[in-house]
Amino acid sequence: MENKNKLPNWAFVIDLNSCIGCNACMAACTQENQTPYWAEKFRTKVEQAELVKGDNVGRFFFPRLCMHCQNTPCYYACPTGATYKTPEGVVMVNQDLCIGCEACVTACPYDARYRYDYEDVVKNKELFGEEFSIHQVPHVDKCTFCYHRITKGLEPACVATCPTDCRMWTDLNNPEDPVAQLVLSGRAKPLAEHLGTNPKVYYIAPSSTKVEPVDMEEVYSAERGGKEE
Amino acid sequence: MLKAKITRRDFLKGSVALAGAATTLSFLQLTSKKLNATEVYTPGWNIEWKPNVCGFCANICGLNVRVHEKGNVKKPLKIEGNEYDNYGQGKICARGQSGLSYLFNPDRITTPLIRVEGSKRGEWKFRKATWQEAFQYIMKKVQEHNIQPHEWVFLGGWHGCAQYRPWAFGAALLMEMLNLWGAPIQNCVGVEHLGIHAATGYFNAHDEMVVDFENANFILVVRSNGSLAGISTGRAHRFGEALKRGAFLTVVDVRRSETAARAHKFLKIKPGTDLALALAMLHVILHERYYGKTLYEHNLDFIKYHTNAPHLVIKMKHPVTKQETWWLLSDKDGIWWKNFHVWDERNNRLATVQGYSNHNKTDINGNKIEPALELSEEVRKQLLEGIKKQNPAVEDVKTVWELLEEKTKDYTPEWAEKITEIPAKDIREVAIMFATKRPSVVEPGIYDARYANSIQLRKVLTLMQMIVNGHDNVGGWIVGGEYRHKVAKFWEWLNKEGFDWIGGKYIKFPIGYPVEKSPYPTYNIPGVFWVLDVFFGLFLPNAQNPEAVKKFVTKLDYTDLVKSATSSQIPNIAILASFEQWAKFMSGQSKEPGVALPVVSDYGFDKAFEGKLKWNGKEYKPKAIFGYAINPVLGNPYGDKWKKWMEEAKLVVFFDTMPTDSNVYADVILPDEHYLERDDIILGRGNSHHLTVFKRSRVYKIGEGKHGVDFFFEMTAGMLGAKLMQEGKAKDMKEAMAKGAEIYIDFVAKMLGYDREEFKKLVFERVFKEGKPFTKAVYEYQLKELAKEVSEIKGKEVKPEELDKELKEKGFYDIETMEELLEKWRIPEQIPTTLPSGRIELFSTLFELVQTFYGYFPNWDPVCAYVPLRRKESGLAESEFFISHGKAPVFSHSGVHTLDNPLIVGITNWKKLHKIYYRVWMHPKAAERLGLKDGDYIEVINNEDPSKKMKARVFITEWVREDTIFVPFNGGTEAPVKFAVKPPEAARHVDVVHYKVEPLISGYTRDEVTVTVKKASA
């Protein structure tokens, strides 16, 4: 029992009431994790959506990242075991084992994975230096909850920088933590719960007012069906 | 005493600590960032965190830079927020995160560059040079073309204004280069803040007041996206706390900006009509009773005792223009107010109150009084009879409060509905919420160069804030620590030294000029006083000369009045051109007025550069241009003209970090340092509630850039030295430079209140003996002075070495907290504002002063008035639109360091963001009308000046009004750089707006025009 308690039960909470779409999280993540911004590939991103209610058109910011599902479609899809889970349940990719088949990319219902191509590896080494590059081979890449930071007591890079604290970090094993309480009380909810993926990322929907009623799932579907080129 | 605030972040830290302690020791590390950072990343790398301060925008957020070292390689790899920065609170935006992408940008300028012989200005053809070579080149050109100080135009961006002002301004003053132009007035501080400053007295270049969002229940944002979500991190952080806590947010804008996206109530207003909405809100608060009570009753003591609401005003014709208007009842000393008068209800008599004071509780002799806000008709009659005996021209008498009530009487929500297209019921609802969901705050904003009525709009919003919430209090507007400290020191000094040197218990300008004779360090004069001092001390010293003023007023002859304080007495271009225009306007030769307070303005530059400005019968044409971290070609409505002016100038010099649309026209470009390269001096954190200082310590260095302060020191010493050589006052250049340096040191020391001998000795030792940079000596001197001051404040000895250690380890040093400062120096409860009356001014003395000179204009109505828009209001053609602009959160206005930043460009190119940040927003119905599809190319043509036009792509969205297009501000740089998105893929707002200014400070009125949109080919 004691051993079990020692493992944190990490969770990520996003309060959509205070996201202002500044993209600081995208910038922090890409600097921390050397993701290929030059090829417009990001581990985390802030989607924007239009929601139309009669004459009233809202603008919504919707931060996205890997949901670190406890019931993990990508993990089951991976043929080589490159995708694995840490003892704390963080979903990771072993770059050396990844063969780039993209089965995981297809399996992920949240569009959270992308290819870190050979060209990206080369470019990254050029930018950060051979010595400091953390992407040595091509692979499928995704958010790690900044595992290298959280295991040493730091917040994920995006949480640490979020100017409005809309991104929050907690350990659900600490029920006293006000952020954990947002999850435990049911105020923060996982996205697309019906998929049964049991994510570790929880969202607080924008508060409804008579002026602008908001349904989070509606925001999600608006964003997915959003007008793209 | 206010309760110390606990932010959510602090609370989380605490609770996590408790939770960690309850489980394991390893978890306890969650509470601290100070764990051995090496453990966080790959073993074998040596990692160091170095504090610094961001330089992308004037928010100056604290940074912590992670520097990795392995073998012989050392490189900063990541930037985080600095938890010791009480304003940024450890948070940074996307720009802040991209600082390394800027540092290592291969486009950066890292050595002095001299134009390749035979190449044309506008071509990026430069050769690398040494600093000495570059300086010599400049000197040679100055001599060759005999360039006189007044023939220079000195351009400066926010760095020079907000961070290194005494050193840059000192250099300009000393070299008598008074044709200054830059970011502060026409673009941002002036046009957005003057209305606020006129009522509160602030002016500290940047963010002299902090909005206490965390404790507010209702937030009103009128436009101002750039200062919140667009993004100003220190403010956004507090704003985010408020949103999470459930504060009610009302946003007034023409589009769903990032801030408007979060609004609980969004008023999609007709562009430029916000002033009508604000006046109607004020009308509701003052005139419409709610549940039988007034909406400001709770705040009556503040209004009565600490504003000039009870001061008497008289109605009288303007002596020259004969307009009937209102004036404060005051005995004057020239143009300055010696005292004010109130009706004392305690003793039923007319009472005189002190000219410069923070209250109306006693008369000038110290007797207790009870000032009346409203006069009975009997008293009014009695007063008027008395006043008329002395001055028969007086027609009426009121209190300022009564005048405010009268002025707002007809501005009903129904009146505003017709102008704003916002239903009267919504205006009423928002006004009542503002007055009842207290504490409520107005976000004051930054950068509002849009309409001529921007200044009155901010003034009216300030009146609302003061009347409902008072000033300098929790949940409202709290004065910044640095500004408060400056005001308190000045007030203390006045009380100690007496007021006599400024002519009794009132303020008379100039105070600090000439610098040599000033009894108080010129640069330390606080707030609006500093601005008035500069204006009446440097640019218009003859306004103190009654003969010169009389000559202008009676004969419209301004030749004596406009003479500057330089040895040549040649006026500043903007002042000369303004008075020339006023003379024409007042004599009926022109319908266009001049500009009332053209300080640091480019008004008249067109005439001057085109050879149409004359002084003493001769052509007054600038020959040389110097720019410091500024990009006028992209940021100024004269953009295209700047190209021409630079092509024709005899010498163009820039001091910059990146190639820009402007410095591509230079002869010489000198490399400025990136902020992570700076070994900085101590700077004040002006936008914090607390009294805080900071210092940057070098993190990494590429190339040969110089610190701005070192550059100004060397340049001034060189220019003055060359002059001394010419005059035969030095035997060689080395001696001349030393003498030049001595003059600069002496002057700046005097201006800053330094011990001149001590400072001089220190500089000579460090610079001339040891060969260290000037900034080293400045830092050393500052440390010593700061240690003295901190020791005094803290009541225990604090050594310079201790401060040095703190500043180098943390980057920031907090001297006093907001709570400590508020307890002793609350403005105006305990100490006065920096306005001539010392109170919060509902009737602006500053605007009355302008009225004295130029007659009444609604633009400077001392109380409030509606200023109609100078554009077509209705009957827009099918393809005709109103235009609005704004910046994206990832950019810093026209700064190429963000526009050409690979990381930022990577983000902006991602999916839909590209459309949002670079394209012209248009409503689907309007697009349908014009047959446009999302992404089509369009041409946008200015209807007042069809030569101004741009090509861009359209983003079709319901986020913008149907009658308006929104243009992202200056995404489309044409600088010779590799990464930036260029026109027409990025809209270039500067190409479609023409030069049109308002008459108070020549603020740009960029959006006061309609445009025609046409489909264009790819």
XYZ file of N, CA, C and O in Angstrom, chain B residues 414-522:
436
model
N -29.752 56.452 -24.962
C -30.511 56.499 -26.216
C -29.743 57.323 -27.256
O -29.726 56.987 -28.442
N -29.114 58.410 -26.792
C -28.273 59.216 -27.688
C -27.101 58.355 -28.191
O -26.798 58.337 -29.385
N -26.486 57.619 -27.277
C -25.311 56.813 -27.638
C -25.688 55.652 -28.558
O -24.897 55.260 -29.414
N -26.877 55.123 -28.373
C -27.301 53.980 -29.214
C -27.237 54.346 -30.702
O -26.780 53.556 -31.519
N -27.665 55.574 -31.015
C -27.677 56.002 -32.419
C -26.256 56.082 -32.985
O -26.037 55.856 -34.166
N -25.316 56.407 -32.143
C -23.930 56.556 -32.623
C -23.195 55.221 -32.620
O -22.481 54.879 -33.556
N -23.378 54.459 -31.537
C -22.547 53.258 -31.327
C -23.134 51.985 -31.926
O -22.435 50.994 -32.081
N -24.451 52.013 -32.169
C -25.191 50.809 -32.580
C -25.233 49.755 -31.475
O -25.443 48.573 -31.740
N -25.007 50.175 -30.243
C -25.168 49.294 -29.083
C -26.513 49.669 -28.431
O -26.728 50.849 -28.130
N -27.399 48.689 -28.206
C -28.705 49.036 -27.620
C -28.569 49.777 -26.287
O -27.703 49.443 -25.469
N -29.424 50.776 -26.091
C -29.374 51.589 -24.870
C -29.479 50.716 -23.620
O -28.833 50.980 -22.604
N -30.246 49.637 -23.708
C -30.430 48.800 -22.515
C -29.099 48.118 -22.120
O -28.808 47.939 -20.953
N -28.294 47.785 -23.123
C -26.986 47.183 -22.824
C -26.045 48.198 -22.182
O -25.284 47.880 -21.265
N -26.089 49.419 -22.676
C -25.216 50.466 -22.121
C -25.598 50.706 -20.656
O -24.741 50.788 -19.775
N -26.904 50.777 -20.434
C -27.410 51.006 -19.079
C -26.994 49.850 -18.157
O -26.508 50.057 -17.048
N -27.140 48.636 -18.687
C -26.816 47.445 -17.894
C -25.329 47.439 -17.503
O -24.967 47.200 -16.349
N -24.479 47.739 -18.464
C -23.038 47.719 -18.194
C -22.666 48.829 -17.208
O -21.861 48.625 -16.290
N -23.268 49.998 -17.372
C -22.966 51.117 -16.465
C -23.372 50.764 -15.034
O -22.632 51.025 -14.082
N -24.546 50.179 -14.898
C -25.020 49.840 -13.545
C -24.154 48.731 -12.944
O -23.780 48.780 -11.779
N -23.787 47.769 -13.780
C -22.887 46.720 -13.274
C -21.556 47.325 -12.836
O -21.015 46.977 -11.792
N -21.019 48.234 -13.654
C -19.739 48.862 -13.318
C -19.834 49.560 -11.960
O -18.911 49.506 -11.148
N -20.953 50.218 -11.745
C -21.090 50.991 -10.506
C -21.487 50.139 -9.302
O -21.295 50.552 -8.158
N -22.024 48.951 -9.550
C -22.493 48.165 -8.403
C -21.668 46.906 -8.127
O -21.577 46.476 -6.996
N -21.092 46.319 -9.161
C -20.279 45.110 -8.943
C -18.870 45.546 -8.541
O -17.886 45.253 -9.210
N -18.766 46.283 -7.487
C -17.488 46.837 -7.064
C -16.676 45.814 -6.274
O -17.268 44.948 -5.642
N -15.338 45.907 -6.219
C -14.554 46.886 -6.977
C -14.559 46.577 -8.477
O -14.453 45.426 -8.872
N -14.691 47.635 -9.248
C -14.685 47.466 -10.707
C -13.498 48.224 -11.282
O -13.071 49.230 -10.709
N -13.001 47.718 -12.383
C -11.845 48.395 -12.990
C -12.013 48.568 -14.488
O -12.598 47.743 -15.161
N -11.437 49.655 -14.951
C -11.287 49.870 -16.384
C -9.852 49.508 -16.707
O -8.938 49.931 -16.001
N -9.642 48.709 -17.730
C -8.279 48.460 -18.190
C -7.844 49.690 -18.987
O -8.488 50.040 -19.974
N -6.787 50.375 -18.543
C -6.437 51.635 -19.211
C -5.852 51.459 -20.605
O -5.929 52.351 -21.419
N -5.247 50.306 -20.866
C -4.755 50.033 -22.215
C -3.413 50.657 -22.526
O -2.878 51.468 -21.775
N -2.872 50.225 -23.653
C -1.689 50.858 -24.223
C -1.919 50.936 -25.718
O -2.717 50.196 -26.261
N -1.253 51.849 -26.358
C -1.210 51.873 -27.810
C -2.597 52.051 -28.445
O -3.218 51.098 -28.874
N -3.078 53.265 -28.471
C -4.421 53.477 -29.010
C -4.440 54.574 -30.065
O -5.334 55.403 -30.088
N -3.434 54.568 -30.927
C -3.365 55.598 -31.953
C -4.348 55.277 -33.067
O -3.981 54.794 -34.128
N -5.620 55.549 -32.792
C -6.676 55.147 -33.740
C -7.580 56.302 -34.154
O -7.842 56.500 -35.323
N -8.072 57.030 -33.150
C -9.072 58.072 -33.436
C -8.703 59.349 -32.675
O -8.069 59.289 -31.621
N -9.202 60.469 -33.187
C -8.940 61.734 -32.497
C -9.601 61.737 -31.124
O -9.186 62.458 -30.224
N -10.647 60.918 -30.954
C -11.339 60.947 -29.660
C -10.774 59.964 -28.641
O -11.311 59.815 -27.551
N -9.665 59.292 -28.983
C -9.060 58.330 -28.046
C -8.732 58.999 -26.708
O -8.891 58.399 -25.649
N -8.262 60.241 -26.758
C -7.821 60.912 -25.532
C -9.018 61.225 -24.635
O -8.992 60.953 -23.435
N -10.094 61.778 -25.227
C -11.294 62.035 -24.416
C -11.896 60.721 -23.917
O -12.403 60.653 -22.795
N -11.823 59.677 -24.740
C -12.358 58.381 -24.306
C -11.660 57.920 -23.039
O -12.312 57.554 -22.046
N -10.334 57.966 -23.032
C -9.590 57.498 -21.850
C -9.847 58.415 -20.665
O -9.829 57.985 -19.534
N -10.075 59.682 -20.947
C -10.348 60.622 -19.855
C -11.696 60.286 -19.220
O -11.822 60.233 -17.992
N -12.697 60.039 -20.047
C -14.033 59.733 -19.515
C -14.004 58.414 -18.731
O -14.594 58.301 -17.645
N -13.295 57.428 -19.255
C -13.196 56.152 -18.530
C -12.495 56.363 -17.185
O -12.838 55.739 -16.186
N -11.517 57.267 -17.175
C -10.820 57.571 -15.918
C -11.783 58.248 -14.934
O -11.778 57.938 -13.737
N -12.598 59.171 -15.433
C -13.581 59.829 -14.550
C -14.493 58.775 -13.926
O -14.772 58.802 -12.724
N -14.934 57.813 -14.749
C -15.801 56.743 -14.229
C -15.088 55.967 -13.129
O -15.651 55.667 -12.071
N -13.826 55.634 -13.414
C -13.049 54.854 -12.444
C -12.910 55.624 -11.130
O -13.105 55.071 -10.050
N -12.603 56.917 -11.229
C -12.375 57.723 -10.025
C -13.680 57.937 -9.256
O -13.708 57.882 -8.035
N -14.755 58.203 -9.974
C -16.026 58.520 -9.315
C -16.604 57.289 -8.619
O -17.122 57.374 -7.504
N -16.457 56.135 -9.233
C -17.040 54.924 -8.639
C -16.089 54.248 -7.654
O -16.495 53.773 -6.595
N -14.810 54.210 -8.006
C -13.874 53.397 -7.209
C -12.774 54.173 -6.496
O -11.987 53.576 -5.768
N -12.705 55.479 -6.750
C -11.602 56.214 -6.150
C -10.292 55.818 -6.803
O -10.266 55.292 -7.909
N -9.211 56.045 -6.073
C -7.887 55.876 -6.677
C -6.951 55.203 -5.692
O -7.081 55.390 -4.489
N -6.027 54.439 -6.227
C -4.966 53.841 -5.427
C -5.533 52.909 -4.350
O -5.214 53.036 -3.168
N -6.387 52.007 -4.773
C -6.975 51.103 -3.793
C -7.177 49.686 -4.343
O -7.149 49.466 -5.545
N -7.372 48.786 -3.432
C -7.505 47.372 -3.759
C -8.680 47.142 -4.716
O -9.755 47.701 -4.538
N -8.428 46.322 -5.727
C -9.463 46.037 -6.713
C -9.618 47.145 -7.726
O -10.501 47.082 -8.578
N -8.781 48.175 -7.633
C -8.905 49.304 -8.558
C -7.584 49.613 -9.226
O -6.840 48.703 -9.583
N -7.325 50.889 -9.390
C -6.054 51.321 -9.965
C -5.083 51.612 -8.824
O -5.367 52.465 -7.978
N -3.958 50.917 -8.847
C -2.946 51.119 -7.808
C -1.704 51.696 -8.469
O -1.251 51.207 -9.507
N -1.177 52.719 -7.838
C -0.017 53.389 -8.412
C 1.203 52.471 -8.325
O 1.416 51.803 -7.316
N 1.998 52.444 -9.379
C 3.215 51.627 -9.402
C 4.233 52.109 -8.378
O 4.299 53.292 -8.059
N 5.033 51.179 -7.877
C 5.979 51.490 -6.792
C 7.008 52.539 -7.155
O 7.289 53.447 -6.381
N 7.565 52.433 -8.348
C 8.639 53.356 -8.731
C 8.105 54.783 -8.855
O 8.709 55.734 -8.363
N 6.942 54.899 -9.491
C 6.330 56.216 -9.674
C 5.967 56.822 -8.318
O 6.243 57.985 -8.033
N 5.355 55.997 -7.467
C 4.948 56.465 -6.139
C 6.163 56.982 -5.357
O 6.125 58.019 -4.702
N 7.243 56.235 -5.464
C 8.456 56.589 -4.753
C 8.984 57.942 -5.236
O 9.379 58.799 -4.441
N 8.940 58.112 -6.555
C 9.402 59.373 -7.146
C 8.553 60.552 -6.649
O 9.076 61.607 -6.312
N 7.230 60.349 -6.630
C 6.314 61.420 -6.200
C 6.562 61.741 -4.722
O 6.657 62.908 -4.327
N 6.698 60.683 -3.916
C 6.880 60.877 -2.471
C 8.169 61.630 -2.170
O 8.205 62.531 -1.335
N 9.235 61.260 -2.899
C 10.538 61.922 -2.682
C 10.422 63.407 -3.026
O 10.955 64.259 -2.327
N 9.728 63.684 -4.110
C 9.568 65.066 -4.561
C 8.754 65.865 -3.538
O 9.095 66.978 -3.168
N 7.678 65.267 -3.037
C 6.795 65.923 -2.061
C 7.538 66.157 -0.747
O 7.468 67.229 -0.159
N 8.296 65.159 -0.349
C 9.095 65.290 0.877
C 10.093 66.431 0.749
O 10.266 67.244 1.643
N 10.725 66.471 -0.402
C 11.731 67.502 -0.661
C 11.090 68.894 -0.641
O 11.626 69.825 -0.050
N 9.919 68.998 -1.293
C 9.207 70.285 -1.314
C 8.890 70.751 0.100
O 9.070 71.920 0.442
N 8.428 69.817 0.909
C 8.056 70.179 2.275
C 9.262 70.549 3.123
O 9.164 71.361 4.026
N 10.390 69.926 2.805
C 11.607 70.207 3.566
C 12.255 71.513 3.110
O 12.619 72.366 3.903
N 12.360 71.670 1.799
C 13.075 72.825 1.255
C 12.166 74.042 1.099
O 12.638 75.130 0.828
N 10.886 73.815 1.206
C 9.951 74.920 1.010
C 9.575 75.035 -0.452
O 10.249 74.509 -1.339
N 8.462 75.711 -0.684
C 7.943 75.811 -2.047
C 8.457 77.077 -2.734
O 8.155 77.308 -3.880
N 9.206 77.889 -1.988
C 9.507 79.222 -2.496
C 10.175 79.238 -3.858
O 9.924 80.092 -4.685
N 11.048 78.280 -4.077
C 11.782 78.266 -5.337
C 10.870 78.099 -6.543
O 11.249 78.348 -7.660
N 9.652 77.641 -6.315
C 8.733 77.573 -7.448
C 7.599 78.581 -7.281
O 6.583 78.494 -7.931
N 7.773 79.499 -6.349
C 6.856 80.640 -6.293
C 5.671 80.487 -5.374
O 4.560 80.842 -5.737
N 5.843 79.919 -4.199
C 4.726 79.801 -3.265
C 4.213 78.376 -3.245
O 4.855 77.471 -3.766
N 3.040 78.153 -2.656
C 2.546 76.779 -2.531
C 1.801 76.344 -3.778
O 0.643 75.970 -3.750
N 2.463 76.505 -4.863
C 1.897 76.053 -6.135
C 3.058 75.722 -7.055
O 4.210 75.985 -6.749
N 2.743 75.152 -8.177
C 3.788 74.697 -9.085
C 3.812 75.574 -10.326
O 2.781 75.847 -10.926
N 5.016 75.958 -10.684
C 5.200 76.823 -11.843
C 6.368 76.254 -12.658
O 7.406 75.958 -12.095
N 6.167 76.110 -13.948
C 7.211 75.489 -14.761
C 7.946 76.535 -15.576
O 7.405 77.582 -15.849
N 9.190 76.232 -15.976
C 9.937 75.001 -15.729
C 10.591 74.976 -14.348
O 10.876 76.024 -13.774
N 10.826 73.765 -13.868
C 11.505 73.580 -12.595
C 12.946 73.126 -12.857
O 13.897 73.659 -12.305
N 13.067 72.141 -13.721
C 14.353 71.444 -13.865
C 15.256 71.960 -14.972
O 16.280 71.352 -15.268
N 14.889 73.077 -15.600
C 15.726 73.606 -16.686
C 16.030 75.072 -16.429
O 15.185 75.786 -15.920
N 17.216 75.533 -16.775
C 18.315 74.743 -17.293
C 18.823 73.746 -16.240
O 18.832 74.068 -15.042
N 19.251 72.600 -16.707
C 19.652 71.518 -15.820
C 20.664 71.994 -14.776
O 20.562 71.672 -13.591
N 21.598 72.788 -15.231
C 22.671 73.263 -14.345
C 22.125 74.038 -13.140
O 22.663 73.986 -12.053
N 21.006 74.737 -13.343
C 20.492 75.600 -12.270
C 19.361 74.964 -11.479
O 18.859 75.555 -10.518
N 18.947 73.790 -11.867
C 17.786 73.191 -11.216
C 18.057 72.843 -9.753
O 19.077 72.248 -9.433
N 17.134 73.241 -8.873
C 17.348 72.910 -7.455
C 17.065 71.440 -7.161
O 17.428 70.938 -6.114
N 16.411 70.761 -8.088
C 16.043 69.357 -7.886
C 16.530 68.592 -9.112
O 16.447 69.117 -10.229
N 17.031 67.356 -8.932
C 17.533 66.630 -10.107
C 16.459 66.535 -11.204
O 15.388 65.971 -10.980
N 16.772 67.123 -12.341
C 15.796 67.278 -13.426
C 15.073 65.979 -13.765
O 13.868 65.950 -13.936
